[in-house]
XYZ file of C-alpha atoms in Angstrom:
339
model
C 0.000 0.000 0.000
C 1.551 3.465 -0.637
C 1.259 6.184 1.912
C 0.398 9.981 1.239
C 3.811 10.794 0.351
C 4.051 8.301 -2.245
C 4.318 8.331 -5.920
C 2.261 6.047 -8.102
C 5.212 4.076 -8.712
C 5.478 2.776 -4.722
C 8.901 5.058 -4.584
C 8.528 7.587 -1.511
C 8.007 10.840 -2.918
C 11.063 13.582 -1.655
C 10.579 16.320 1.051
C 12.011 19.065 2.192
C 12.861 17.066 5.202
C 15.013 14.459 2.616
C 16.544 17.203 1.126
C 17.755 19.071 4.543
C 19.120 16.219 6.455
C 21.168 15.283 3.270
C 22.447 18.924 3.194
C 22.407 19.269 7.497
C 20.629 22.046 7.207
C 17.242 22.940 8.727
C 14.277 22.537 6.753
C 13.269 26.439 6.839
C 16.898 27.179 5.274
C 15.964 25.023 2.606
C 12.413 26.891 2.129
C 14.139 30.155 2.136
C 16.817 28.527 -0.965
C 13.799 27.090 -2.865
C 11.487 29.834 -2.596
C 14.284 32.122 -4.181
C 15.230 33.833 -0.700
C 18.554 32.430 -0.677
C 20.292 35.863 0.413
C 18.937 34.304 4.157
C 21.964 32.122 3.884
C 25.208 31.984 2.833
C 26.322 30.959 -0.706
C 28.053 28.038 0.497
C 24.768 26.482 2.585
C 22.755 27.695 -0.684
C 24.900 25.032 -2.937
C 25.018 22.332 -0.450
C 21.139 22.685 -0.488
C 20.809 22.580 -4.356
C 23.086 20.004 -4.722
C 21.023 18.203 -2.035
C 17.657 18.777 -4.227
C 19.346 17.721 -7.599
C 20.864 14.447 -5.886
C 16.996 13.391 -4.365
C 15.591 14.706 -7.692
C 12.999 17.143 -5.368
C 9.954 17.931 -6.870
C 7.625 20.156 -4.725
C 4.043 19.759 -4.054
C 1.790 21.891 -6.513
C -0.655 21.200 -3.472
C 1.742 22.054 -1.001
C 2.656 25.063 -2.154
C -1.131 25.963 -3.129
C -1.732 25.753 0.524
C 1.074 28.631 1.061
C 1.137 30.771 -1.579
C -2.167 31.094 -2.867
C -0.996 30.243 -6.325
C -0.857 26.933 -8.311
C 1.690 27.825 -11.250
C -0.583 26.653 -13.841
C -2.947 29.020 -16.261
C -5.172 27.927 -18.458
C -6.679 28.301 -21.818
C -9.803 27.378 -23.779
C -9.843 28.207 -27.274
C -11.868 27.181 -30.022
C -9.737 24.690 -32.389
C -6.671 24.143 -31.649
C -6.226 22.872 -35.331
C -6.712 26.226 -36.654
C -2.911 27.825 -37.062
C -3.580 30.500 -35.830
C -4.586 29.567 -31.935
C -2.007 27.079 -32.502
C -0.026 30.079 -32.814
C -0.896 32.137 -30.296
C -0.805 29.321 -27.710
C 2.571 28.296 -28.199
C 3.376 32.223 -27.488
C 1.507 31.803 -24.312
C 2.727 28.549 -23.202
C 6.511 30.561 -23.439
C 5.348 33.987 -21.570
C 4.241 30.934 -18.782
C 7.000 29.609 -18.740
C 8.936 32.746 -18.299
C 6.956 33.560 -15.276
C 7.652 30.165 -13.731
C 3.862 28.498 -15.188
C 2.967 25.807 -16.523
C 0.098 26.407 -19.357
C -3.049 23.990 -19.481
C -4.684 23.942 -22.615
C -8.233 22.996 -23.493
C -10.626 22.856 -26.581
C -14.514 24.291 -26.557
C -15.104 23.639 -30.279
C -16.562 26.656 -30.713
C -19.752 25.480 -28.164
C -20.664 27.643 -24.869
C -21.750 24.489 -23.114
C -18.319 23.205 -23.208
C -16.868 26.229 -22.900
C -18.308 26.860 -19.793
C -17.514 22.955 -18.938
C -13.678 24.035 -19.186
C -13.640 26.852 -17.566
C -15.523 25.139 -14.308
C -12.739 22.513 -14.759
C -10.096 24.704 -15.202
C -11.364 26.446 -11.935
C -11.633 23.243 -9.865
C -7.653 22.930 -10.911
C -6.964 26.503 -8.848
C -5.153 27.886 -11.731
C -3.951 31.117 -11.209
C -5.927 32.701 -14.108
C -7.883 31.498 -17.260
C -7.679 32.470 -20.712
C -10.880 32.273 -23.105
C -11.450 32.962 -26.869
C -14.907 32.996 -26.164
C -17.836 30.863 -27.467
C -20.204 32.705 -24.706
C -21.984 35.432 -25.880
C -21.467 38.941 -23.480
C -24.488 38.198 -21.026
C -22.771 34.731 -20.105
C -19.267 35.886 -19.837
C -20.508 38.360 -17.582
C -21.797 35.882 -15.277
C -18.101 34.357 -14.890
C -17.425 37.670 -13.655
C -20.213 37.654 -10.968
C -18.351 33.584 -9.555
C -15.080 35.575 -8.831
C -13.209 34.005 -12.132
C -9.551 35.550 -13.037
C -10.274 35.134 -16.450
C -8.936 37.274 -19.590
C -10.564 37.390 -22.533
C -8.941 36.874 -25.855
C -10.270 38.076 -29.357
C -12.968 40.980 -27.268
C -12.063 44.692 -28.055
C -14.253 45.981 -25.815
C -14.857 45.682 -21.244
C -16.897 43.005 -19.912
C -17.310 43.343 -16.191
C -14.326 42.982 -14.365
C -12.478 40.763 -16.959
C -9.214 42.137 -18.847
C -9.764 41.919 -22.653
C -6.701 41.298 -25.174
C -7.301 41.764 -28.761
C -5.619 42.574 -32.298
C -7.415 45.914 -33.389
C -10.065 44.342 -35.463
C -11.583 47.769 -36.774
C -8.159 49.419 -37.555
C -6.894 46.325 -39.354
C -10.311 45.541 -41.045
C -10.499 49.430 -42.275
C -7.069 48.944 -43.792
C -7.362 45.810 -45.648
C -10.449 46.916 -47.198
C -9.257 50.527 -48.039
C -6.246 48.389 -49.569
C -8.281 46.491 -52.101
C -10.164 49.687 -52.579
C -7.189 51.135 -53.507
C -6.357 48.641 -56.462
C -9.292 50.084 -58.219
C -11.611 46.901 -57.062
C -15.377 47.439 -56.888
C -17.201 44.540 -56.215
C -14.973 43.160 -52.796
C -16.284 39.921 -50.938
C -15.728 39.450 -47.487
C -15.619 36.174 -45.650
C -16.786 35.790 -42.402
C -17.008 33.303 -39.712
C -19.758 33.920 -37.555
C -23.070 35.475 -38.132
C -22.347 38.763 -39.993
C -23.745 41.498 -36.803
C -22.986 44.981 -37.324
C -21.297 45.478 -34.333
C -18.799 43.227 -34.828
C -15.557 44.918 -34.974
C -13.875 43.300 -38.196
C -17.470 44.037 -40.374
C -17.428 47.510 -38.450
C -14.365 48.251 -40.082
C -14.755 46.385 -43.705
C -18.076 48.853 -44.041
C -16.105 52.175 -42.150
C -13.654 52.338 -45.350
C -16.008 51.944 -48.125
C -18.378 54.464 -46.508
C -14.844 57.174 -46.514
C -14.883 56.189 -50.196
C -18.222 57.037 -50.961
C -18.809 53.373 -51.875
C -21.358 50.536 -50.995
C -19.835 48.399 -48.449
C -18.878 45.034 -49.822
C -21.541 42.207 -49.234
C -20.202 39.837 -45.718
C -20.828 36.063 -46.160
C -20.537 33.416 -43.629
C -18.272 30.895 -43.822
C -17.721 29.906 -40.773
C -13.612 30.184 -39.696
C -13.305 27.068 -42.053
C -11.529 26.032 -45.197
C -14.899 24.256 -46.319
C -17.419 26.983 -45.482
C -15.205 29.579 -47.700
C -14.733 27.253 -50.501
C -18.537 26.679 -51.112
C -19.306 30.146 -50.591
C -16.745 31.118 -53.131
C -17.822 28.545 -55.351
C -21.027 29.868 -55.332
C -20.138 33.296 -55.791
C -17.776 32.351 -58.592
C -21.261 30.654 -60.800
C -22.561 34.351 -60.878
C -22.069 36.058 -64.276
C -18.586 37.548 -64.668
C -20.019 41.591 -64.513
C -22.034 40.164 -60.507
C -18.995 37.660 -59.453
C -16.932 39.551 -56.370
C -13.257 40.994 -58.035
C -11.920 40.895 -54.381
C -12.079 38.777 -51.458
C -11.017 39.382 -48.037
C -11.433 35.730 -46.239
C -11.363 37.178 -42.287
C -9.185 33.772 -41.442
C -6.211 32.481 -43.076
C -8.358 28.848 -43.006
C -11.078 30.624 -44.640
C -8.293 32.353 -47.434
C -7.490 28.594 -48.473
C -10.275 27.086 -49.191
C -11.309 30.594 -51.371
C -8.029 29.894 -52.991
C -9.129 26.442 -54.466
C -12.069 27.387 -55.652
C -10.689 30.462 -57.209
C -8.007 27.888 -58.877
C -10.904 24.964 -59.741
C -13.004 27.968 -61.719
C -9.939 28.537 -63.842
C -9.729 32.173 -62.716
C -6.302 34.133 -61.716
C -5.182 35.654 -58.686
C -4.727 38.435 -58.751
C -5.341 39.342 -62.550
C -9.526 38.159 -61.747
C -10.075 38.137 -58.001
C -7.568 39.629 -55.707
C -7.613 37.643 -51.987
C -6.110 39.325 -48.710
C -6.293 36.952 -45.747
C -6.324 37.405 -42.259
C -3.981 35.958 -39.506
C -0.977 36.134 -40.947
C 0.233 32.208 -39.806
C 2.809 30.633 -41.286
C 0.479 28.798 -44.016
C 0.518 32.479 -46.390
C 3.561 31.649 -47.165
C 3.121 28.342 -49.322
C -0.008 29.307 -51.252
C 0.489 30.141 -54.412
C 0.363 33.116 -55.224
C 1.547 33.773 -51.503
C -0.975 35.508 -49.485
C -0.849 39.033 -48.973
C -2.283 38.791 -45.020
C -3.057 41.223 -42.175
C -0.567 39.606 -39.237
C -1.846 39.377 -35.743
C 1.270 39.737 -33.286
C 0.997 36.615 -31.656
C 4.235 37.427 -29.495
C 2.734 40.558 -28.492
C -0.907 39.548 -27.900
C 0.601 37.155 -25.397
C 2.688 39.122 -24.016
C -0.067 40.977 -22.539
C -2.469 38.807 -21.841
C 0.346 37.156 -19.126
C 0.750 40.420 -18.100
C -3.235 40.917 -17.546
C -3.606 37.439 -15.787
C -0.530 38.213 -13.506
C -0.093 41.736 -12.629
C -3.519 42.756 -13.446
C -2.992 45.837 -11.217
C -0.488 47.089 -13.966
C -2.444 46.752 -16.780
C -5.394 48.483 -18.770
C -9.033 46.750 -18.678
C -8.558 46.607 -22.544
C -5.785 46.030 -24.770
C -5.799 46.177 -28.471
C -2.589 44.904 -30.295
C -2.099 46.779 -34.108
C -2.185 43.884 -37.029
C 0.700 44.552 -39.574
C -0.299 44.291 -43.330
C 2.055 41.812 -44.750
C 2.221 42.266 -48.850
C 2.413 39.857 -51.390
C 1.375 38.886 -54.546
C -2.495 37.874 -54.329
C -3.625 41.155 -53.483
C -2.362 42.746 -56.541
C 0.769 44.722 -55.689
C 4.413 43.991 -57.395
């Protein structure tokens, strides 16, 4: 039978006890080395004790120091698919800002569903992680809610306040405006965009597609949904691409780089060119623009950047703005039309 203090293996697990009889020091002079207040104690005790810790291979209790601290060491994260390059992206960024901070990043999937979301996040929560990030499925009402349980959550992806939660966003509007005003600017008329959700007007990204053609003194460009997918872009492009040449779109802006793909192929399966018949500006900016062909001319999220403050938000929230909006960076190449 294995007591308290074993591992699942049968082996005893190591204490601080083990680790300052083997160094003959007391076991408070080996908190005050492990905690990182070795200036207690000289530099000679401080070695013996580390060498004492390697030698037992000393692991300390994430329970244990729960119990003292307050604080597991572990933050979470539920985004939508982790599949998608993009959150694939931006969690490995995260997972190195933890790691920098001494965390350990837990990562879970909602599938784009509130139910599960909301799942995760109560399991997350049971786990005492420090703080929980969310790309939300929940609409504003529920995420509020969170708010009203005493969560530390930030939300990723939200440009705008939601009770007491930090928000952490690329600039949707700004880089939504400029993309648009972009393909504007190459003289097309009859731009496409390709959304995932349900088209509302207050989003941020259709905000901004409609802002610029309004400053133009044009109709905004029609706003399909497609879903954040490869396959709900390439049947909505196939679609669009049966209209008569003078009614088919002569731009698309795909609002995912997933969604830019699968608009590619059926660009490509019609026999049209891009640019020269239907210029295509994705958004993300994840490694996959770059082995399309043409390459993608994108509008880059800053990953490293969004990250970087959404540790900051879950970690020294007393430091940091309710809000957060990170500037996208229009990457050109060839699809969109420019040499």
């Amino acid at each position: 039978m294995t007591t308290p203090a074993s591992s699942a293996s049968g082996r005893k697990r190591t204490t601080r006890t083990d680790v300052a009889r083997l160094a003959g020091v007391s076991t408070a002079t080996v908190s005050y080395v492990l905690n990182g207040d070795a200036n207690r104690v000289s530099p000679e005790t401080a070695r013996r004790v580390l060498d004492a810790a390697e030698k037992l291979d000393y692991r300390p209790s994430i329970i244990a120091r729960a119990l003292k601290t307050g604080k597991t060491g572990m933050l979470g994260i539920v985004v939508p698919d982790i599949t998608n390059p993009y959150f694939g992206e931006l969690v490995e960024q995260l997972e190195r800002g933890a790691t920098e901070y001494g965390h350990s990043l837990v990562v879970n999937l909602s599938h784009g569903l509130a139910d599960i979301e909301r799942t995760r996040v109560e399991e997350l929560s049971d786990r005492n992680v420090d703080a929980i990030f969310l790309s939300p499925a929940q609409n504003d009402a529920e995420l509020g809610a969170l708010t009203r349980q005493g969560k530390h959550i930030v939300i990723l992806d939200h440009t705008s306040p939601i009770g007491d939660m930090k928000c952490v966003s690329t600039d949707f509007y700004q880089a939504s405006y400029d993309i648009a005003a972009h393909l504007l600017g190459h003289g097309r008329r009859r731009a496409a965009m390709l959304f995932g959700d349900e088209a509302a007007l207050s989003d941020q990204r259709v905000m901004g597609w409609t802002q610029a053609h309004r400053d133009l003194g044009l109709p905004a460009g029609p706003v399909y949904q497609s879903d954040f997918t490869r396959e709900g872009a390439y049947q909505i492009t196939v679609n669009l691409l049966t209209r008569p040449a003078q009614e088919r779109p002569d731009a698309i802006f795909a609002a995912s780089d997933l969604e830019a793909l699968g608009a590619l192929r059926a660009i490509h399966e019609a026999g049209l060119r891009v640019p020269e018949d239907i210029a295509l500006i994705s958004f993300d900016g994840t490694a996959e623009t770059l082995y399309t062909w043409p390459q993608l001319t994108t509008m880059q999220q800053d990953t490293m950047q969004i990250a970087r403050c959404a540790i900051d938000a879950a970690l020294r929230p007393d430091t940091t703005p309710d809000v957060q909006l990170v500037p996208a960076k229009l990457i050109i190449r060839r699809s969109c039309g420019c040499r």
